Structure formats: C-alpha cells, structure tokens
Coordinates of C-alpha atoms and ligand atoms in Angstrom, one line a residue:
Chain A
M242 CA 20.0 -6.4 -26.8
P243 CA 18.9 -8.4 -23.7
L244 CA 15.8 -7.9 -22.2
I245 CA 16.7 -8.0 -18.4
S246 CA 20.5 -7.7 -17.6
T247 CA 21.9 -7.3 -14.5
S248 CA 25.3 -6.6 -13.0
G249 CA 26.5 -6.9 -10.0
L250 CA 23.1 -6.3 -8.4
A251 CA 23.4 -6.3 -4.4
R252 CA 20.9 -5.4 -1.7
T253 CA 22.7 -5.7 1.7
F254 CA 19.5 -5.1 4.5
L255 CA 20.3 -3.5 7.9
T256 CA 18.5 -4.8 10.5
G257 CA 18.8 -4.7 14.3
R258 CA 21.1 -7.4 14.5
G259 CA 23.4 -6.4 12.1
P260 CA 23.5 -5.9 7.6
V261 CA 22.2 -9.1 6.1
E262 CA 23.6 -10.0 2.6
A263 CA 19.9 -10.9 1.0
V264 CA 21.5 -10.8 -2.8
R265 CA 25.4 -10.5 -3.3
G266 CA 26.7 -9.4 -6.9
I267 CA 24.3 -11.0 -9.7
D268 CA 25.1 -11.4 -12.8
L269 CA 22.7 -12.2 -15.7
S270 CA 20.9 -11.8 -18.7
A271 CA 18.3 -12.9 -20.8
E272 CA 17.3 -12.9 -24.4
R273 CA 13.9 -11.1 -26.6
G274 CA 11.0 -14.5 -25.6
E275 CA 13.8 -16.2 -23.2
I276 CA 11.8 -17.9 -20.3
L277 CA 14.6 -18.2 -17.3
G278 CA 14.4 -20.2 -14.9
F279 CA 15.7 -19.1 -11.6
L280 CA 16.4 -21.4 -8.8
G281 CA 18.1 -22.1 -5.6
P282 CA 17.4 -22.8 -1.6
N283 CA 15.1 -20.7 0.6
G284 CA 16.6 -17.5 1.5
A285 CA 18.4 -17.6 -1.5
G286 CA 18.3 -14.7 -2.5
K287 CA 15.8 -15.1 -5.5
T288 CA 12.4 -12.7 -4.2
T289 CA 14.9 -9.9 -3.2
T290 CA 16.7 -9.9 -6.4
L291 CA 13.3 -9.9 -8.5
R292 CA 12.1 -6.8 -5.8
M293 CA 15.2 -5.0 -7.2
L294 CA 13.9 -5.9 -10.4
T295 CA 10.6 -4.8 -10.1
T296 CA 11.1 -1.4 -8.4
L297 CA 10.2 -2.6 -5.3
L298 CA 13.5 -2.0 -3.5
A299 CA 16.3 0.3 -4.2
P300 CA 19.7 -2.3 -4.7
T301 CA 22.5 -1.2 -2.7
G302 CA 25.2 -2.2 -5.4
G303 CA 25.0 -2.7 -8.8
T304 CA 23.1 -2.0 -12.1
A305 CA 20.9 -3.1 -13.8
T306 CA 18.2 -2.8 -17.2
V307 CA 14.9 -4.8 -17.7
A308 CA 13.1 -4.0 -21.0
G309 CA 15.9 -1.6 -22.1
C310 CA 15.0 0.3 -19.0
D311 CA 17.6 1.7 -16.5
L312 CA 16.0 0.8 -12.9
A313 CA 18.0 3.8 -11.5
S314 CA 17.2 6.4 -14.0
D315 CA 14.6 5.2 -15.1
P316 CA 11.9 3.2 -12.8
V317 CA 8.3 4.7 -14.7
G318 CA 9.3 2.8 -17.7
V319 CA 10.1 -0.2 -16.4
R320 CA 7.0 -0.5 -14.1
A321 CA 5.3 -0.1 -17.6
K322 CA 7.6 -2.5 -19.0
S323 CA 7.0 -5.4 -17.0
G324 CA 4.9 -7.4 -14.8
Y325 CA 5.4 -8.8 -11.5
V326 CA 3.1 -11.8 -9.6
A327 CA 4.4 -11.6 -6.1
Q328 CA 5.1 -15.0 -4.3
S329 CA 2.4 -14.5 -1.9
G330 CA 0.2 -12.9 -4.2
G331 CA -1.5 -9.4 -3.2
V332 CA -5.3 -9.0 -4.0
D333 CA -7.8 -7.7 -1.5
P334 CA -10.1 -10.6 0.0
G335 CA -13.2 -8.3 0.8
I336 CA -13.1 -7.4 -3.3
P337 CA -15.0 -8.9 -6.0
V338 CA -12.6 -10.4 -8.9
R339 CA -13.5 -8.5 -11.2
E340 CA -13.5 -5.7 -9.8
E341 CA -9.8 -6.4 -9.0
L342 CA -9.0 -6.9 -12.4
L343 CA -10.7 -3.2 -13.8
T344 CA -8.2 -1.7 -11.4
Q345 CA -5.2 -3.1 -12.5
G346 CA -6.3 -2.4 -16.1
R347 CA -6.4 1.4 -15.1
L348 CA -3.4 1.3 -12.5
Y349 CA -1.5 0.3 -15.9
R350 CA -3.5 3.4 -17.8
L351 CA -6.1 1.4 -20.2
P352 CA -9.0 3.2 -20.7
K353 CA -12.6 2.0 -19.1
A354 CA -13.4 0.3 -22.0
E355 CA -9.9 -1.2 -22.3
A356 CA -9.6 -2.8 -18.4
A357 CA -13.3 -4.3 -18.7
A358 CA -12.9 -5.8 -22.0
R359 CA -9.1 -6.6 -20.8
A360 CA -10.6 -8.1 -17.2
E361 CA -12.9 -10.8 -19.1
E362 CA -10.0 -11.9 -21.6
L363 CA -7.7 -12.5 -18.8
A364 CA -10.5 -14.5 -16.7
H365 CA -11.7 -16.5 -19.6
D366 CA -7.8 -17.4 -20.2
L367 CA -6.3 -18.2 -16.6
G368 CA -11.1 -20.2 -15.9
L369 CA -11.8 -17.3 -13.7
S370 CA -14.6 -16.7 -15.4
A371 CA -17.2 -18.7 -13.1
V372 CA -15.3 -16.6 -10.6
L373 CA -15.6 -12.8 -11.5
D374 CA -18.7 -11.6 -9.3
R375 CA -17.1 -13.7 -6.1
P376 CA -14.5 -11.6 -3.5
C377 CA -10.9 -13.0 -3.5
G378 CA -11.0 -14.2 -0.4
A379 CA -13.9 -16.9 -1.1
L380 CA -11.6 -18.5 -4.0
S381 CA -9.7 -21.1 -3.4
G382 CA -5.7 -21.7 -3.3
G383 CA -5.0 -22.5 -6.6
Q384 CA -7.5 -19.7 -8.1
R385 CA -6.3 -17.1 -6.1
R386 CA -2.8 -18.3 -7.5
R387 CA -4.7 -17.8 -10.9
L388 CA -5.8 -14.2 -10.1
D389 CA -2.3 -13.0 -9.2
I390 CA -1.2 -14.2 -12.4
A391 CA -3.8 -12.8 -14.1
M392 CA -3.2 -9.7 -12.0
G393 CA 0.4 -9.4 -13.6
L394 CA -0.4 -10.2 -16.9
T395 CA -3.2 -7.3 -17.4
H396 CA -1.0 -4.7 -20.0
R397 CA 0.8 -7.4 -21.8
P398 CA 4.2 -6.7 -20.0
E399 CA 7.5 -7.5 -22.9
V400 CA 8.9 -8.9 -19.0
L401 CA 7.7 -11.4 -16.6
F402 CA 8.6 -12.1 -13.4
L403 CA 6.8 -14.9 -11.9
D404 CA 7.8 -15.6 -8.5
E405 CA 6.7 -19.2 -7.7
P406 CA 3.7 -18.8 -9.9
T407 CA 3.1 -22.7 -9.6
T408 CA 3.1 -23.3 -5.8
G409 CA 0.0 -24.2 -5.0
L410 CA -1.9 -25.2 -8.1
D411 CA -3.1 -29.0 -8.7
P412 CA -1.1 -30.8 -11.5
G413 CA -3.8 -30.1 -14.3
S414 CA -3.5 -25.8 -13.9
R415 CA 0.3 -26.4 -13.1
A416 CA 0.0 -27.5 -17.1
D417 CA -2.3 -25.0 -18.2
L418 CA 0.2 -22.3 -16.7
W419 CA 3.3 -23.5 -18.5
E420 CA 1.5 -23.3 -21.7
L421 CA 0.3 -20.2 -21.0
V422 CA 3.9 -19.2 -20.2
R423 CA 4.7 -20.2 -23.1
R424 CA 2.1 -19.4 -25.2
L425 CA 3.2 -15.7 -23.8
R426 CA 6.5 -16.5 -25.1
D427 CA 5.5 -17.7 -28.9
E428 CA 2.8 -15.0 -29.8
H429 CA 4.0 -12.0 -28.0
G430 CA 7.9 -12.8 -27.6
T431 CA 7.4 -12.1 -23.5
T432 CA 10.2 -12.7 -21.4
V433 CA 9.9 -14.8 -18.5
L434 CA 11.4 -14.4 -16.2
L435 CA 11.0 -17.3 -13.0
T436 CA 11.8 -18.8 -10.3
T437 CA 10.7 -21.9 -8.8
H438 CA 11.2 -24.9 -6.6
Y439 CA 9.9 -28.1 -8.6
L440 CA 12.7 -29.3 -11.0
D441 CA 10.9 -30.7 -13.2
E442 CA 9.2 -27.4 -14.1
A443 CA 13.0 -25.7 -14.6
D444 CA 13.2 -29.1 -16.7
A445 CA 10.2 -29.0 -19.0
L446 CA 9.5 -25.1 -19.5
C447 CA 12.7 -22.7 -18.7
D448 CA 15.2 -22.0 -21.6
R449 CA 17.9 -22.0 -19.5
I450 CA 18.7 -22.6 -15.3
V451 CA 20.0 -20.0 -13.1
V452 CA 20.6 -21.5 -10.0
I453 CA 21.6 -18.7 -6.9
D454 CA 22.5 -19.0 -3.5
R455 CA 23.9 -17.3 -0.5
G456 CA 22.6 -15.1 -2.6
T457 CA 25.1 -15.2 -5.8
V458 CA 24.8 -17.1 -9.1
A459 CA 26.5 -20.4 -8.1
A460 CA 25.6 -21.9 -11.9
E461 CA 24.2 -21.3 -14.9
G462 CA 23.1 -23.4 -18.7
T463 CA 20.2 -25.4 -19.9
S464 CA 19.5 -27.4 -17.7
S465 CA 20.8 -30.3 -20.1
A466 CA 24.3 -28.9 -19.7
L467 CA 24.2 -28.2 -15.9
K468 CA 23.4 -31.9 -15.7
L469 CA 26.5 -32.4 -17.8
R470 CA 28.2 -30.8 -15.9
Y471 CA 27.1 -30.8 -12.0
G472 CA 25.5 -34.2 -12.3
G473 CA 27.6 -36.4 -14.3
S474 CA 26.1 -37.3 -17.3
L475 CA 22.6 -35.9 -19.6
D476 CA 20.7 -39.2 -17.5
A477 CA 21.4 -37.1 -14.4
G478 CA 17.9 -36.3 -12.1
L479 CA 18.1 -33.3 -12.3
Q480 CA 17.2 -33.1 -8.3
E481 CA 21.0 -34.7 -8.0
T482 CA 22.4 -31.9 -9.8
F483 CA 21.3 -29.4 -7.5
L484 CA 22.3 -30.6 -4.8
A485 CA 25.5 -31.2 -6.6
I486 CA 25.7 -27.1 -7.1
T487 CA 24.5 -25.4 -4.1
G488 CA 26.0 -28.8 -1.6
R489 CA 22.3 -30.1 -0.2
G490 CA 19.1 -30.5 -0.7
P491 CA 16.7 -28.1 -3.0
A492 CA 13.5 -26.0 -0.9
S493 CA 15.6 -28.0 2.5
S494 CA 15.6 -26.4 6.0
D495 CA 15.9 -22.5 6.6
T496 CA 18.9 -21.2 5.8
A497 CA 20.7 -18.5 8.2
P498 CA 21.1 -15.6 6.4
V499 CA 24.4 -14.7 6.1
A500 CA 25.4 -12.0 8.7
V501 CA 28.3 -9.9 8.7
Chain B
M183 CA -0.5 15.9 -13.1
Q184 CA -3.5 14.5 -15.6
A185 CA -2.7 11.3 -15.3
L186 CA -2.1 11.9 -11.2
L187 CA -5.8 13.3 -10.7
S188 CA -7.2 10.1 -12.9
D189 CA -5.1 8.1 -10.6
T190 CA -6.0 9.5 -7.6
A191 CA -9.5 9.3 -8.6
L192 CA -8.9 5.8 -9.1
I193 CA -7.5 5.1 -5.6
F194 CA -10.3 7.7 -4.3
G195 CA -12.8 5.8 -5.8
R196 CA -11.6 2.0 -4.7
Y197 CA -11.5 2.9 -0.9
A198 CA -14.8 4.6 -1.4
R199 CA -16.0 1.9 -1.9
Q200 CA -14.9 -0.1 0.4
T201 CA -16.7 2.4 2.7
L202 CA -19.3 2.8 1.4
Q203 CA -20.0 -0.8 1.8
S204 CA -18.8 -0.7 5.7
R205 CA -22.0 1.0 7.2
F206 CA -20.5 0.1 10.2
Q207 CA -17.5 2.2 9.7
M208 CA -19.2 5.3 8.5
L209 CA -21.3 5.8 11.4
F210 CA -18.4 4.5 14.4
G211 CA -16.7 7.0 14.0
V212 CA -19.2 9.8 15.1
L213 CA -20.6 7.3 17.7
M214 CA -17.9 9.1 20.4
P215 CA -18.9 12.4 19.6
L216 CA -22.1 12.2 19.6
L217 CA -22.4 10.3 23.3
Y218 CA -20.2 13.3 23.8
L219 CA -22.5 15.3 22.8
L220 CA -25.4 13.8 24.2
F221 CA -23.8 12.8 28.2
F222 CA -21.1 15.4 28.1
G223 CA -23.0 18.7 26.7
P224 CA -26.2 19.3 29.2
L225 CA -22.9 19.6 31.8
L226 CA -22.7 22.7 30.0
T227 CA -25.7 24.3 29.0
G228 CA -25.5 26.2 32.3
L229 CA -21.6 27.6 32.3
P230 CA -20.8 30.5 30.6
L231 CA -18.7 29.4 28.5
A232 CA -19.0 32.0 25.8
P233 CA -20.2 35.7 27.2
G234 CA -22.8 36.6 25.1
A235 CA -23.1 33.1 23.7
S236 CA -24.4 29.4 24.2
S237 CA -21.9 26.8 25.6
W238 CA -23.2 24.7 22.4
Q239 CA -21.0 27.6 20.2
V240 CA -17.9 26.6 22.6
L241 CA -18.6 22.4 22.8
V242 CA -19.4 22.1 19.4
P243 CA -16.1 22.9 17.6
G244 CA -13.4 20.3 20.1
L245 CA -16.1 17.5 19.5
L246 CA -15.3 18.5 15.2
L247 CA -11.5 18.5 15.9
Q248 CA -11.5 15.6 18.0
L249 CA -13.9 13.6 15.2
G250 CA -11.1 14.5 13.4
L251 CA -8.1 13.9 15.2
F252 CA -9.0 10.6 16.6
G253 CA -10.3 9.3 13.0
A254 CA -7.4 10.8 11.2
A255 CA -4.4 9.5 13.1
F256 CA -5.3 5.9 12.9
A257 CA -6.6 5.8 9.2
G258 CA -2.8 4.2 8.7
F259 CA -4.1 1.7 10.1
S260 CA -5.7 0.4 6.6
I261 CA -2.0 0.7 5.1
I262 CA -0.9 -2.1 7.3
I263 CA -3.4 -4.6 6.6
E264 CA -3.2 -4.6 2.8
K265 CA 0.8 -3.9 3.5
N266 CA 0.5 -7.3 4.6
L267 CA -1.9 -8.4 2.4
G268 CA 0.9 -7.6 -0.8
V269 CA -2.1 -4.5 -1.9
V270 CA 0.8 -2.2 -1.3
E271 CA 3.4 -3.5 -3.1
R272 CA 1.0 -4.9 -6.5
M273 CA 0.1 -1.3 -6.8
R274 CA 3.5 0.1 -6.9
V275 CA 5.2 -2.7 -9.4
T276 CA 2.4 -0.9 -11.6
P277 CA 3.3 3.0 -13.0
V278 CA 0.5 4.9 -10.8
S279 CA 1.5 8.1 -9.4
R280 CA 3.3 7.1 -5.7
L281 CA 1.2 10.6 -4.9
A282 CA -2.0 9.3 -6.2
L283 CA -1.6 5.9 -4.0
L284 CA -1.4 8.8 -0.8
L285 CA -3.8 11.6 -2.3
G286 CA -6.6 8.8 -3.1
R287 CA -6.4 7.4 0.5
T288 CA -6.5 10.6 2.2
L289 CA -9.6 12.2 0.4
R290 CA -11.9 9.2 1.1
D291 CA -10.8 9.4 4.5
T292 CA -11.8 13.2 4.2
A293 CA -14.8 12.5 2.4
L294 CA -16.2 10.5 5.2
F295 CA -15.3 12.9 8.1
L296 CA -17.1 15.5 6.1
F297 CA -19.9 13.2 6.2
Q298 CA -20.1 12.1 9.8
A299 CA -19.5 15.8 10.6
V300 CA -22.5 17.2 9.1
L301 CA -24.2 14.4 10.5
L302 CA -22.7 15.5 14.7
V303 CA -23.3 19.1 13.8
L304 CA -27.4 17.9 12.7
A305 CA -27.6 15.8 15.9
A306 CA -26.3 19.1 17.5
I307 CA -28.6 21.7 16.1
A308 CA -31.5 19.4 17.1
M309 CA -29.6 19.7 21.0
G310 CA -30.0 23.6 20.9
L311 CA -26.8 24.2 19.0
R312 CA -27.3 27.9 17.0
A313 CA -24.5 29.2 14.9
P314 CA -24.0 31.3 12.0
L315 CA -24.1 29.2 8.5
A316 CA -20.6 31.0 7.1
G317 CA -19.0 30.2 10.6
V318 CA -20.5 26.5 10.6
L319 CA -18.9 25.8 7.2
I320 CA -15.4 28.0 8.1
G321 CA -15.7 24.8 10.9
F322 CA -16.1 22.2 8.0
A323 CA -12.9 23.5 6.4
F324 CA -10.6 23.8 9.3
T325 CA -11.9 20.0 10.7
A326 CA -11.2 18.8 6.9
L327 CA -7.7 20.5 6.6
L328 CA -6.9 19.0 9.9
T329 CA -7.8 15.0 9.2
L330 CA -6.0 15.8 5.1
S331 CA -2.7 15.9 7.6
L332 CA -3.0 13.8 10.2
S333 CA -3.7 11.4 7.4
C334 CA -1.4 11.9 5.6
L335 CA 1.1 11.6 8.4
S336 CA -0.8 8.5 9.8
Y337 CA -0.4 7.2 6.1
A338 CA 3.3 7.8 6.3
L339 CA 4.1 6.2 10.0
A340 CA 2.2 3.4 8.7
L341 CA 4.3 2.5 5.5
R342 CA 7.3 2.5 7.1
V343 CA 6.2 0.8 10.5
R344 CA 6.3 -3.8 9.8
T345 CA 3.2 -4.0 12.7
P346 CA -0.2 -2.8 14.4
Q347 CA 1.9 -3.1 17.6
E348 CA 4.8 -0.6 16.3
F349 CA 1.6 1.4 15.1
G350 CA -1.1 1.9 18.1
P351 CA 1.3 3.2 20.5
V352 CA 3.0 5.9 18.7
V353 CA -0.1 6.6 17.3
N354 CA -1.4 6.8 20.9
A355 CA 1.0 9.3 22.5
V356 CA 0.2 11.5 19.4
T357 CA -3.4 12.0 19.8
M358 CA -3.7 12.0 24.3
P359 CA -1.8 14.8 24.5
S360 CA -3.1 16.9 21.7
M361 CA -6.6 16.1 22.9
L362 CA -6.0 17.1 26.3
L363 CA -2.8 20.4 25.2
S364 CA -5.3 21.6 22.4
G365 CA -8.4 22.9 24.8
L366 CA -10.7 20.4 22.7
M367 CA -12.7 19.6 25.5
L368 CA -13.2 23.1 27.4
P369 CA -11.9 26.5 26.0
M370 CA -8.3 26.8 27.6
A371 CA -9.2 30.6 28.6
L372 CA -10.2 28.1 31.7
A373 CA -6.3 27.4 32.7
P374 CA -3.4 28.1 34.8
G375 CA -1.1 30.3 33.1
W376 CA 1.7 27.5 32.5
L377 CA -1.3 24.9 31.2
D378 CA -2.3 27.8 28.9
L379 CA 1.4 28.2 27.5
L380 CA 2.4 24.9 27.7
S381 CA -1.4 24.2 25.3
H382 CA 0.8 27.7 23.0
L383 CA 2.8 24.9 22.0
M384 CA 0.2 22.1 20.5
P385 CA -0.8 23.5 16.7
L386 CA -3.9 21.9 17.4
R387 CA -4.6 24.8 19.8
Y388 CA -4.9 27.2 16.9
L389 CA -7.5 25.2 15.0
V390 CA -9.5 24.9 17.9
D391 CA -8.9 28.6 19.3
A392 CA -10.2 29.4 15.3
M393 CA -13.1 27.3 14.9
R394 CA -14.4 28.1 17.6
D395 CA -14.8 32.3 17.0
A396 CA -15.6 31.2 14.1
Y397 CA -18.8 29.9 15.7
L398 CA -19.6 32.6 16.7
G399 CA -19.5 34.5 14.7
R400 CA -16.5 36.9 15.0
Y401 CA -14.4 36.1 11.5
A402 CA -12.1 39.1 11.9
T403 CA -9.8 38.2 14.7
A404 CA -6.2 37.3 15.3
G405 CA -7.6 33.6 16.3
M406 CA -9.0 33.5 13.2
L407 CA -6.0 34.4 11.2
Y408 CA -3.2 32.1 13.6
G409 CA -5.8 29.2 12.5
T410 CA -5.3 29.9 9.0
L411 CA -1.5 29.8 8.9
V412 CA -1.6 27.1 11.6
A413 CA -3.6 25.5 9.5
T414 CA -1.9 25.2 6.2
A415 CA 2.0 25.1 7.6
F416 CA 0.6 22.3 9.0
L417 CA -1.5 20.2 6.0
T418 CA 2.1 21.7 3.4
L419 CA 4.3 20.0 6.5
A420 CA 1.8 16.7 6.6
L421 CA 2.2 16.9 2.4
V422 CA 5.5 16.9 2.0
V423 CA 6.4 14.1 4.2
G424 CA 4.0 11.9 2.9
T425 CA 4.7 12.5 -0.2
R426 CA 8.9 11.8 0.5
V427 CA 7.7 8.4 2.4
F428 CA 5.5 7.4 -0.6
R429 CA 7.5 8.0 -3.1
R430 CA 10.9 6.5 -1.9
A431 CA 11.6 2.7 -3.3
G432 CA 11.7 -0.5 -0.9
A433 CA 9.0 1.9 1.8
Ligands
ATP815 N1 12.9 -7.1 4.6 C1 14.2 -7.9 5.1 N2 14.9 -7.5 5.9 C2 15.6 -8.4 6.7 N3 16.3 -9.4 5.6 C3 15.6 -9.8 4.9 C4 14.7 -9.4 4.2 N4 13.7 -9.4 3.1 C5 14.8 -10.6 2.2 N5 15.5 -10.4 3.9 C6 16.5 -11.9 3.7 O1 17.1 -11.8 2.9 C7 17.7 -13.4 2.6 C8 16.6 -13.2 1.2 O2 15.8 -13.6 1.0 P1 14.9 -13.9 -0.4 O3 13.3 -13.7 0.0 O4 15.3 -12.8 -1.8 O5 15.0 -15.7 -0.1 P2 14.1 -17.0 -1.9 O6 15.6 -17.2 -2.1 O7 13.0 -15.3 -2.3 O8 14.1 -17.8 -1.1 P3 12.6 -18.8 -1.1 O9 13.1 -19.8 -1.7 O10 12.6 -18.9 0.2 O11 11.0 -18.0 -1.3 C9 16.8 -13.5 3.1 O12 17.8 -14.4 4.1 C10 16.1 -13.3 3.9 O13 15.2 -13.8 5.5
MG816 MG1 11.1 -16.4 -2.7

C-alpha cells in the first residue's frame, strides 16, 4: 500500500481578481521508503500541494491518503504520522533554539523528559549543538534551515514533506542533508516527498521524480527514464530534460497564475 | 480533554514566558489607565457622581474595563506577526488541539491583564479609592471575562486578515465607540435620553454598570444580573466564533 497517494487533488483559490487554479488534479503515489522528488517551475503548485497533504489547506477537489489516513476524514492521523518543513520555515526569532525544539516535541505530545532528550539528539544530528541556547533569530541562514528541518523530524514521522529543504545551505550542509534523508529512509523506512529547484539534487537523491507544471503532472519516472524519454538519451542533462518537459527553464521567471 | 488541557498549558507557557521576558509589554498596558487615574481622577473627586460614595468608586471600574478593552482587542496583532513568520502553520501541522492554540493565548492575555489590574487598583487605593474587597474581586472577575471574550474575537479576526493594516482599523472602529457609548469614563446617567438609549445597545455598558454596583457594595441589583448575563453570553459567543475560526483548515 502506498504511503502517499492522491487522486485528482485540486485547489482553486478565490481571489479578488477571480479564481486561481493553483493545483488542477494531481495523481501521485509514493511507496514506503521512497524518496520522491517534486520538481516544477515557480508557481507550478508544489507548495500548495504540500500544504494540502499536511492538512493546512483544504482541497477543493480530489482525495488523498497519507500514511494510511484519509486527508478529509482523519486529519489528526495525518498530522501525527507526517512531518512538514515549510519553504520559509516557522520558528520565532525571539525564542531560543532549545526551547523551540522542546516545544515542538511537546506539541507532538512527547513527555517532557523525552522531548528534552529528543531536542539534544536532533541538535546533534543536524549540527546545531553549539547554538542550542541562542535565540533562533541569531542563527545563520543555513543554521536556520537546519533547525527548520530538525523541527519536522521531531516525532520520527513515517512520511516527511520537505519544501525546498536545501535552499540556502552551503555545499557541505547540502551533502549532509542528503545523507540524513538517506539515513532516515534506510534506518526508519521514512517516505520522503521533497521539492527542489536543484536538478543535481533530484538526480542524486530521489528514487523517482514528478515534474509538475501549471498545477498538473507533466512527467514522472526515474531520472534516467525521464532523460531517455524527454532528453533523447541517457546522457542528456537533467537541465535539458526539464526544459523539454516544461517548455522553459527551471526556476525561471515567475509564471503568471492561471486565472479563469 | 486531557490533551486539550495539557496543550493549553503548553501554549500558555510559551506565550507567558515571552511576556515575562518583556517588562515593557507588562507595564505599558497600565500606562494609559494610570495616566487617567493621575490626571483625570482628581477632576472628578469633587463631583457628586455617586451619592453617598466617592467618585473613585465610579472611575476605577471604568478604567479597569478600559484597560481590558484596549489590551484584549489588540491582542490579535501578535498572531499576525506569527502567521507571517510561519509559526502558526508550523503548529497547525502538529496534532496539537486547535482550541488550545486559541485558549493558551487568551489565557495568557487574561493573566497579564489581571496583573495589570491589580497594579492599577493598588495605585487607585493610594490615591484615595475605598471600596469593599468583595466588590473589587467581582470587578476583577468581570474584567477577566471581558478580556477573555475580546481577545478570543481579536485572534479570530487576526487569523482571517492578511496584514496588520487590515486589522488595526477594524479594531479601532470597534473599540472607540465601545468606550464612548458604554459610559466608561463618566456614568451614562449624565447623558441625555437619546444617548442613554443608544448606549443600551452596547454590551459593554452592562458590564460597566454591574462593576460600579459592585464597587459600591451593591451586589443584588438588576444591574448586576444584566451584567452577569451579558458577560456570560458574550464569552459564549466569542468562544464559539473563536473555536470555529481556529478549527477551520487553511485559516
Ligand atoms: N493563498 C493564495 N491565494 C491565491 N493564490 C495563491 C495562494 N497561494 C498560492 N497561490 C498561487 O498558486 C500558484 C501555485 O503556488 P505554489 O506556492 O504552490 O507554487 P510553487 O510550485 O511552490 O512555487 P515556488 O517554486 O516558487 O515555491 C501560484 O500562482 C500562486 O500565486
Ligand atoms: Mg513553493
């Protein structure tokens, strides 16, 4: 049984200037222990899809299950079994790192002592031990990003949603994060759905890639299958492949939302 | 239920710690009522506002409610900032009780208010207020009810708007008329008939009247009954609205 499965998932925003169809019927699934890359130009609907899958946003169409829980009928189950690292994070700059990690553990209903131990452990895993007692606002950009990721791992979720987790990380930290994601998969069987604009990252880290464009799935498969099919050969660069799929460069100009 | 209580305690603790770290926030709220007490109170001491009692017993309940009104109505500002930081969504993806996210915050606001109210009453006593202890305690209860209700509504509104610029004007549009029409500063008994009539449409008016009765030691009055009913009804309404807004996904 797939750990993530969506069918016709859609979200239309009603705005002052008419409806915006951010996501228009996405079907995808991920098996247990799979690392799924979610690619697509700016405004394609990646974040919107993730916000639906994490119960933050109600879909306007379609259905989905996450870790065996139905999104619509069992949002509490989805929340307990999945972790989410938002594109722009979510810590308070005035609060010390340790306190944020502790609070996060308690929000996931860990007993006090366990939450404290988990905070230490996460800080160690993500290289934050030295900054545990600093306010979050005093971290560097990359440290902040690692803290965001630690927050999402607090409760050892079965399914992990990472929205551009490596944006702002130096090459060393990026490699460390890839290592961490692989370790989560190998040791805990965690299923990971991550978005990225770095094609080398998708190539190196992801078992399978889903490219979305204008709110629908434009292509999906392993990186080599995509290269073969859209780039013309196995040696094609992922960059050319991506261009061939979406008809434009990755992370290029901000595409205008599709208004109807 | 167990989860709701411990979640509420957790959220309350988080924001209470924030408040304790900011002495400025703790004291700033009392500043305006304290100024009224210092510079407005002495003008009234000679006026016969309450036959057989001192003007302080009329003024202080009004100032306490004013403190509650302005403090609580603007409480939502903090959640707009947290929304923009992503803190609200980060909490909403956890299994934490949605209601606890609201209650923890409003209880912090109420605790802060009570602390400020005690300061204000002590200052008033130093300036000449004499009122029965039971009345003063009832007064704290009324203002705490008002703070709870208003901060609930304030957070609900703040969660629905995008920017502080949308929030501020709405809150001002509610608080200013509330203050003027409820007789917070001077009793509505002084008002011409039409104004008195209009002020009866303002829920806060009933709390003001009840609190003044309490400060005068009159506990079994019609005003006290209406005040209790209105305060309870308002709190119920605020909790219903607040819970609905906080429960809804994507809010
Ligand atoms: N709350 C909202 N109201 C109206 N439109 C929205 C809202 N949120 C997102 N959109 C629109 O939906 C579309 C998809 O946005 P989304 O954030 O999902 O894109 P994305 O794929 O994550 O892009 P990026 O790579 O830039 O992060 C965009 O056109 C965006 O403007
Ligand atoms: Mg995005």
